[in-house]
GROMACS .gro file of C-alpha atoms in nm:
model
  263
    1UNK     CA    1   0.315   2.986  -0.101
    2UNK     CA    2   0.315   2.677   0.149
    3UNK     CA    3   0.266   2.320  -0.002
    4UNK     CA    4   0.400   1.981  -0.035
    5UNK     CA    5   0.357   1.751  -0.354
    6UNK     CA    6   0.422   1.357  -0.481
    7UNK     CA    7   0.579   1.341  -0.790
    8UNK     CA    8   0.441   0.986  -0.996
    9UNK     CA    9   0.593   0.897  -1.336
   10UNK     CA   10   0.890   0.889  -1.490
   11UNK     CA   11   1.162   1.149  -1.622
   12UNK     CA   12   0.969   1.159  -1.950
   13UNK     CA   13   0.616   1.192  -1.819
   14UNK     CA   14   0.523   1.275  -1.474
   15UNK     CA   15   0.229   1.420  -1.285
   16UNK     CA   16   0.227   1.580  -0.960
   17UNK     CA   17  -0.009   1.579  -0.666
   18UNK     CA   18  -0.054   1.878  -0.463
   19UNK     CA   19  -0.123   1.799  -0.101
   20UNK     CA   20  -0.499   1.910   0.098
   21UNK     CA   21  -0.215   2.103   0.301
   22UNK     CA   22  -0.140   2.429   0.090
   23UNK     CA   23  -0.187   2.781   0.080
   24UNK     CA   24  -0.146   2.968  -0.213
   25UNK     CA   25  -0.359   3.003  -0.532
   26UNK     CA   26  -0.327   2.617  -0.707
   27UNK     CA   27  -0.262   2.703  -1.065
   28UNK     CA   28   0.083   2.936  -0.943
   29UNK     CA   29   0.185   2.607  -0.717
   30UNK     CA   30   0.147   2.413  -1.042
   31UNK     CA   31   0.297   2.629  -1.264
   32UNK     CA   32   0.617   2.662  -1.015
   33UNK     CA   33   0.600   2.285  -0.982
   34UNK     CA   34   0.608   2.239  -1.377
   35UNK     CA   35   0.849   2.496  -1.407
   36UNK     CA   36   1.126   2.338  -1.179
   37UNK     CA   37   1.003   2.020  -1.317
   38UNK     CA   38   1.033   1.974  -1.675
   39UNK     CA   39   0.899   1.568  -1.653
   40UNK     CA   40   0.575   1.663  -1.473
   41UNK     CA   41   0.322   1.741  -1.763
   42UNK     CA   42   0.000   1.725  -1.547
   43UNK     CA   43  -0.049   1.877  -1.179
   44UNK     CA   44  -0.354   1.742  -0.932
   45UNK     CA   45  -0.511   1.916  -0.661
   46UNK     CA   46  -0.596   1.653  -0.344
   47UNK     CA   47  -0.938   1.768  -0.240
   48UNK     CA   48  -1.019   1.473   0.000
   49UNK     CA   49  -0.880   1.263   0.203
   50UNK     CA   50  -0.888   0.912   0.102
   51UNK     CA   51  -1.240   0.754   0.113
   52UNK     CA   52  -1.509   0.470   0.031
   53UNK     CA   53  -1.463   0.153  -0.049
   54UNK     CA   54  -1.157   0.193  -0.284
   55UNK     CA   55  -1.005   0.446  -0.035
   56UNK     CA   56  -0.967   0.707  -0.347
   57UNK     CA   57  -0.890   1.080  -0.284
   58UNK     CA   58  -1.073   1.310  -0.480
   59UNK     CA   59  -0.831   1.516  -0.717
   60UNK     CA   60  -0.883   1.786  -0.966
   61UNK     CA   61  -0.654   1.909  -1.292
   62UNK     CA   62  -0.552   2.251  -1.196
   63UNK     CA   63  -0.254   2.284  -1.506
   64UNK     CA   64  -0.124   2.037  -1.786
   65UNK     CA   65  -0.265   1.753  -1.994
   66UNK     CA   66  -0.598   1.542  -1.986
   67UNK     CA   67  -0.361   1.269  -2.001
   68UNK     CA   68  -0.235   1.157  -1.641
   69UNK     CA   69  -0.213   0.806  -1.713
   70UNK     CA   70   0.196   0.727  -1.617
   71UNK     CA   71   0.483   0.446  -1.534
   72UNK     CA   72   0.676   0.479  -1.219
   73UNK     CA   73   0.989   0.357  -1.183
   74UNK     CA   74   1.071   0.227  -0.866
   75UNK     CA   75   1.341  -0.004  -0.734
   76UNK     CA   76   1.331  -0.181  -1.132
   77UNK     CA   77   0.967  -0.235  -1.107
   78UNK     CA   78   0.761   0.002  -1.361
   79UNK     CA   79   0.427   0.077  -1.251
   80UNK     CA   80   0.167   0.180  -1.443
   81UNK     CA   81  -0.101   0.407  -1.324
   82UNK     CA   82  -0.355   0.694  -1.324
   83UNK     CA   83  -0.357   0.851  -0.994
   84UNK     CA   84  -0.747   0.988  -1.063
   85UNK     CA   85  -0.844   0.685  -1.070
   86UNK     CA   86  -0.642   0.433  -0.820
   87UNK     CA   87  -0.430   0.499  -0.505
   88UNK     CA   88  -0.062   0.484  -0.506
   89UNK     CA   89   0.220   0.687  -0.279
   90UNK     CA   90   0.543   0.648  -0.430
   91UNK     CA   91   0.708   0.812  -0.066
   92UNK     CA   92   0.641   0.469   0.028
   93UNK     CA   93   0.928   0.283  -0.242
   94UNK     CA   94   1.158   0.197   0.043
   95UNK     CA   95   0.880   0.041   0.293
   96UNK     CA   96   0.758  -0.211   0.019
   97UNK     CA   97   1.159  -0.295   0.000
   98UNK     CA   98   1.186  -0.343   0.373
   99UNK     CA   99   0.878  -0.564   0.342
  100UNK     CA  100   1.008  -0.770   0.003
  101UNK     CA  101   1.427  -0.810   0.228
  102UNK     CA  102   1.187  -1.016   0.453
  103UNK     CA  103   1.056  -1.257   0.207
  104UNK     CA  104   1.242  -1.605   0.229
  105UNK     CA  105   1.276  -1.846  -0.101
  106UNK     CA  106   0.943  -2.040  -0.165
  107UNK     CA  107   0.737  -1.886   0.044
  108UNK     CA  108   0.386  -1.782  -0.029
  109UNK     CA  109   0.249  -1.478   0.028
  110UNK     CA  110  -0.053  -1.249   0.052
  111UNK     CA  111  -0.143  -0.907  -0.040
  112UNK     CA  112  -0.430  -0.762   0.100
  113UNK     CA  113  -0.529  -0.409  -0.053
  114UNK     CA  114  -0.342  -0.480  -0.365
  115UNK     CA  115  -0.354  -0.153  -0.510
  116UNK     CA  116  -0.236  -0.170  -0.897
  117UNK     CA  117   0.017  -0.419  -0.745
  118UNK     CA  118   0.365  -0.244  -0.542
  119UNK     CA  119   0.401  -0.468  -0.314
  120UNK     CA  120   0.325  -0.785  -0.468
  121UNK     CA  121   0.559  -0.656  -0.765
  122UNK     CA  122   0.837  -0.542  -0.487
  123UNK     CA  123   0.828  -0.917  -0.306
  124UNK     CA  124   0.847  -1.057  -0.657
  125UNK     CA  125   1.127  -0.864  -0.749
  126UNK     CA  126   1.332  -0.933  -0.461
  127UNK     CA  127   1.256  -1.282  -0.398
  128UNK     CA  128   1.199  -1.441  -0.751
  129UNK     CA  129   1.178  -1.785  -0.558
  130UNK     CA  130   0.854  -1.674  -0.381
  131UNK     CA  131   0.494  -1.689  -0.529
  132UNK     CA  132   0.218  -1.370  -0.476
  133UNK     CA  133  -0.132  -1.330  -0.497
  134UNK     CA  134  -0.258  -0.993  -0.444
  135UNK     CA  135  -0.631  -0.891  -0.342
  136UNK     CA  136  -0.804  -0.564  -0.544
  137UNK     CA  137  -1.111  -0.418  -0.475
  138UNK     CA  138  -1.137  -0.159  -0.703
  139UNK     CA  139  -1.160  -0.276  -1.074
  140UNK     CA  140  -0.944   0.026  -1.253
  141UNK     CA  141  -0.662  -0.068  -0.990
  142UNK     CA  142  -0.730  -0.472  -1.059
  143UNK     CA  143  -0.651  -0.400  -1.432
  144UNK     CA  144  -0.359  -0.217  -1.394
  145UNK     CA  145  -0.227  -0.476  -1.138
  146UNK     CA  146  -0.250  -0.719  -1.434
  147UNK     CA  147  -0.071  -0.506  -1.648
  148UNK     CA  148   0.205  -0.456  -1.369
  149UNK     CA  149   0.249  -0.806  -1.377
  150UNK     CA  150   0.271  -0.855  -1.735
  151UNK     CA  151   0.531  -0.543  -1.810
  152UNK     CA  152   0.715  -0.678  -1.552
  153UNK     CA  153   0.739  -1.072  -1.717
  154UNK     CA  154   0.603  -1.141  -1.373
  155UNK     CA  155   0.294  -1.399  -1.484
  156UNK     CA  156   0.320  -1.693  -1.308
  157UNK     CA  157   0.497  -1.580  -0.956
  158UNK     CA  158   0.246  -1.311  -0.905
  159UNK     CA  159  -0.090  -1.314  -0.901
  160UNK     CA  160  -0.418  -1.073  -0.905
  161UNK     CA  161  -0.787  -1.107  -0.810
  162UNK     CA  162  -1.036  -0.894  -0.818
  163UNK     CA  163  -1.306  -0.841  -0.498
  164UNK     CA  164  -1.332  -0.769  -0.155
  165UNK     CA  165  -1.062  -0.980   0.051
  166UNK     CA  166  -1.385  -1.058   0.311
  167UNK     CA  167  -1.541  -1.230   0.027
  168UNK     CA  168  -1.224  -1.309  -0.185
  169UNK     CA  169  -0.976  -1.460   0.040
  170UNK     CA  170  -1.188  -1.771   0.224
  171UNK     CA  171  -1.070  -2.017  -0.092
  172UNK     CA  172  -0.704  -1.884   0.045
  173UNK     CA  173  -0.748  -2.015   0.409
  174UNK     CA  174  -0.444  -2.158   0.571
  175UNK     CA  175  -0.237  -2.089   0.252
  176UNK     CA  176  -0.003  -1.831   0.290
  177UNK     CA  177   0.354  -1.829   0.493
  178UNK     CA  178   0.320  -1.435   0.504
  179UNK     CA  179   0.030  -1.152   0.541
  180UNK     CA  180   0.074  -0.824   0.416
  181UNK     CA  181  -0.218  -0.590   0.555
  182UNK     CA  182  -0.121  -0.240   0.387
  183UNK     CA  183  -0.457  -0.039   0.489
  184UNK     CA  184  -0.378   0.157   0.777
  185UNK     CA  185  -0.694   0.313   0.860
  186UNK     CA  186  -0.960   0.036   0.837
  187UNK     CA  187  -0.707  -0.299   0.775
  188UNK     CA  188  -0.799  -0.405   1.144
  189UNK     CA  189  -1.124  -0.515   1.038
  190UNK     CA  190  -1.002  -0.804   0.841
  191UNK     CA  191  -0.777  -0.952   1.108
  192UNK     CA  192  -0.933  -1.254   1.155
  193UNK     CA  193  -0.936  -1.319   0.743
  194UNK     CA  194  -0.600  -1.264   0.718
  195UNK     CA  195  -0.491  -1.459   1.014
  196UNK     CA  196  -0.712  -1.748   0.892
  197UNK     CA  197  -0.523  -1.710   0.587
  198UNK     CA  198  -0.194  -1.803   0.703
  199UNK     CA  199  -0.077  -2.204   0.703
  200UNK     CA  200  -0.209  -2.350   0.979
  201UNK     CA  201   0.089  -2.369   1.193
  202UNK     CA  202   0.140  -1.982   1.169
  203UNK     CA  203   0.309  -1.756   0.968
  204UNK     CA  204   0.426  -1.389   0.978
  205UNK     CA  205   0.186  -1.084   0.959
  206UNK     CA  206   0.281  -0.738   0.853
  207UNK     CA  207  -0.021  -0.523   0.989
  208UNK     CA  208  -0.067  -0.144   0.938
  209UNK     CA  209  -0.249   0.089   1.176
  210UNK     CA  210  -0.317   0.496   1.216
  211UNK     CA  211  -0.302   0.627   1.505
  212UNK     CA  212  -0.112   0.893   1.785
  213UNK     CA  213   0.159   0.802   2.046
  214UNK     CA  214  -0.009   0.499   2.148
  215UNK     CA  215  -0.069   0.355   1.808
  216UNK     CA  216   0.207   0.048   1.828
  217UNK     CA  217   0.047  -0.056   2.172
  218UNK     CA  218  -0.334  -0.041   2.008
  219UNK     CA  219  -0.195  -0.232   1.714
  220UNK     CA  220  -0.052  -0.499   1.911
  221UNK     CA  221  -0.360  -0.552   2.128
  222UNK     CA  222  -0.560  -0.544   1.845
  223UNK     CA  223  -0.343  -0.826   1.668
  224UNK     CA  224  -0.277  -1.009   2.010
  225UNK     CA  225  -0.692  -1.050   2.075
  226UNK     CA  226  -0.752  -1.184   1.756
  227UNK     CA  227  -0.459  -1.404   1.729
  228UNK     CA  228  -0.606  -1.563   2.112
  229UNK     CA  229  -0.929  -1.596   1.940
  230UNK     CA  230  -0.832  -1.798   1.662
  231UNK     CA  231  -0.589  -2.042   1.896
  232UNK     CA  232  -0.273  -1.839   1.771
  233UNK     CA  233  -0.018  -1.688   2.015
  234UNK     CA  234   0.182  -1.372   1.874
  235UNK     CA  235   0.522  -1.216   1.920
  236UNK     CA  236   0.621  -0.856   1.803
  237UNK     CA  237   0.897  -0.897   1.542
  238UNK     CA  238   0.962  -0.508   1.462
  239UNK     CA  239   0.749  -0.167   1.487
  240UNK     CA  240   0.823   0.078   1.266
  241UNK     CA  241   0.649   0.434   1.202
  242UNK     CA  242   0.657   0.446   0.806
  243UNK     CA  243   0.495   0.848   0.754
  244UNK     CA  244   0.353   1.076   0.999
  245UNK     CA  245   0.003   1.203   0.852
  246UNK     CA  246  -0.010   1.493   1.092
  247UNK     CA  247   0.178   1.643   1.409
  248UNK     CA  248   0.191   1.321   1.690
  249UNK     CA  249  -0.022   1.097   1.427
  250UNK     CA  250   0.169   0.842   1.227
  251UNK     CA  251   0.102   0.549   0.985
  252UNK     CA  252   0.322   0.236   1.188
  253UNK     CA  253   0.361  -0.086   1.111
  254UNK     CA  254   0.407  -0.394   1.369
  255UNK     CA  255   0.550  -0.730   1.226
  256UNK     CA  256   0.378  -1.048   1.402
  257UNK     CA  257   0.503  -1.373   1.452
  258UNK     CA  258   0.216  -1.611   1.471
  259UNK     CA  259   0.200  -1.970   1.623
  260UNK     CA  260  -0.043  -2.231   1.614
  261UNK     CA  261  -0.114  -2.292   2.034
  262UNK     CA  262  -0.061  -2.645   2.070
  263UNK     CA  263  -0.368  -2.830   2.326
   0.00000   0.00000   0.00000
């Protein structure tokens, strides 16, 4: 048997998620993963990638309880979840910490693609003196956001609303000292809202993008072209690849400084 798997949860109560990747019959992966894994009480087969509006994968039960609903621990934060019905990658603990070391006291800051709230939580966590508001499409993921916040006696520096950040974050134009786009795949189509959402002399952006070899060069032209259009200028603060999806394709991220071009 080939396969890879995330493990979400805790050491009481876990579930794992079996990867599109495998080969082997799914119920002897999942008994072998609940057998060297005492905490994992349910096991999920990915049969999509991630898609729609809420970028959800589809997943299946193949062993365990009806019950996946869990709280990971990560970095302090708890995080409550159900993987069937939200998105959440918990291979991606120490990116949301690189992101949150960034954050400077009193600074205000946006999260686009909220999720149930890792991020926003992270940044809160790490820089108490800075205040969050984190954008949700999908409703299940909005309500466990809320929840996040609350577990984590996090009401009043972190905030969560519900809708599409197209339609959303207008009321939040020139607001924020810091962008967080975590969407790889499609976040490039909401450049110009989240660049409109910084203050108006700039800010920093922290963009995600999919792509092959040339993925850092098509994320900075991407950023670059916008940022001109808008009267911004932009300087690369840091590229990093954060996962590789597949041989030579990665998920990177580029850090932006953005200035307001002065006439």
């Amino acid at each position: 048997m080939k396969y890879s798997f995330d493990i979400i949860g805790s050491r009481e109560k876990a579930v794992a998620v079996i990867k599109m990747n495998y080969e082997g019959n799914p119920e002897e992966i999942a008994e072998e993963i609940m057998r060297r894994h005492k905490n994992v009480k349910s096991v999920l087969l990915e049969e999509s990638p991630r898609e729609g509006d809420t970028r959800l994968r589809k997943l299946r039960l193949v062993k365990g309880s009806e019950d996946t609903e869990v709280v990971h621990i990560e970095y302090g934060i708890r995080i409550k979840l159900d993987p069937r019905f939200v998105y959440f990658s918990p291979r991606e603990g120490e990116e949301r910490q690189r992101i949150a070391s960034k954050v400077r006291p009193g600074e205000e800051v946006l999260v686009m693609f909220a999720g149930v709230g890792p991020y926003a939580l992270a940044v809160a966590k790490r820089q108490p003196e800075a205040h969050v508001i984190g954008v949700e499409i999908n409703e299940v993921a909005y309500k466990y956001f809320l929840e996040n916040i609350r577990i984590n006696k996090m009401e009043g520096r972190v905030e969560a609303v519900l809708g599409d950040v197209r339609d959303v974050c207008p009321r939040f134009f020139g607001m924020f000292d810091r962008v967080i786009m975590p969407l790889p795949l499609h976040a490039y189509h909401f450049l110009d809202i989240a660049i409109k959402c910084l203050k108006n002399l700039g800010g920093e952006l922290h963009f995600y993008y999919w792509g092959g070899e040339d993925a850092f060069e098509k994320a900075e032209i991407l950023v670059r072209e916008e940022a001109e259009k808008l009267g911004f200028s932009s300087t690369v603060l840091e590229r990093r690849r954060v996962s590789s999806y597949s041989p030579r394709t990665w998920k990177v991220r580029v850090d932006f400084k953005l200035e307001r071009k002065q006439h």
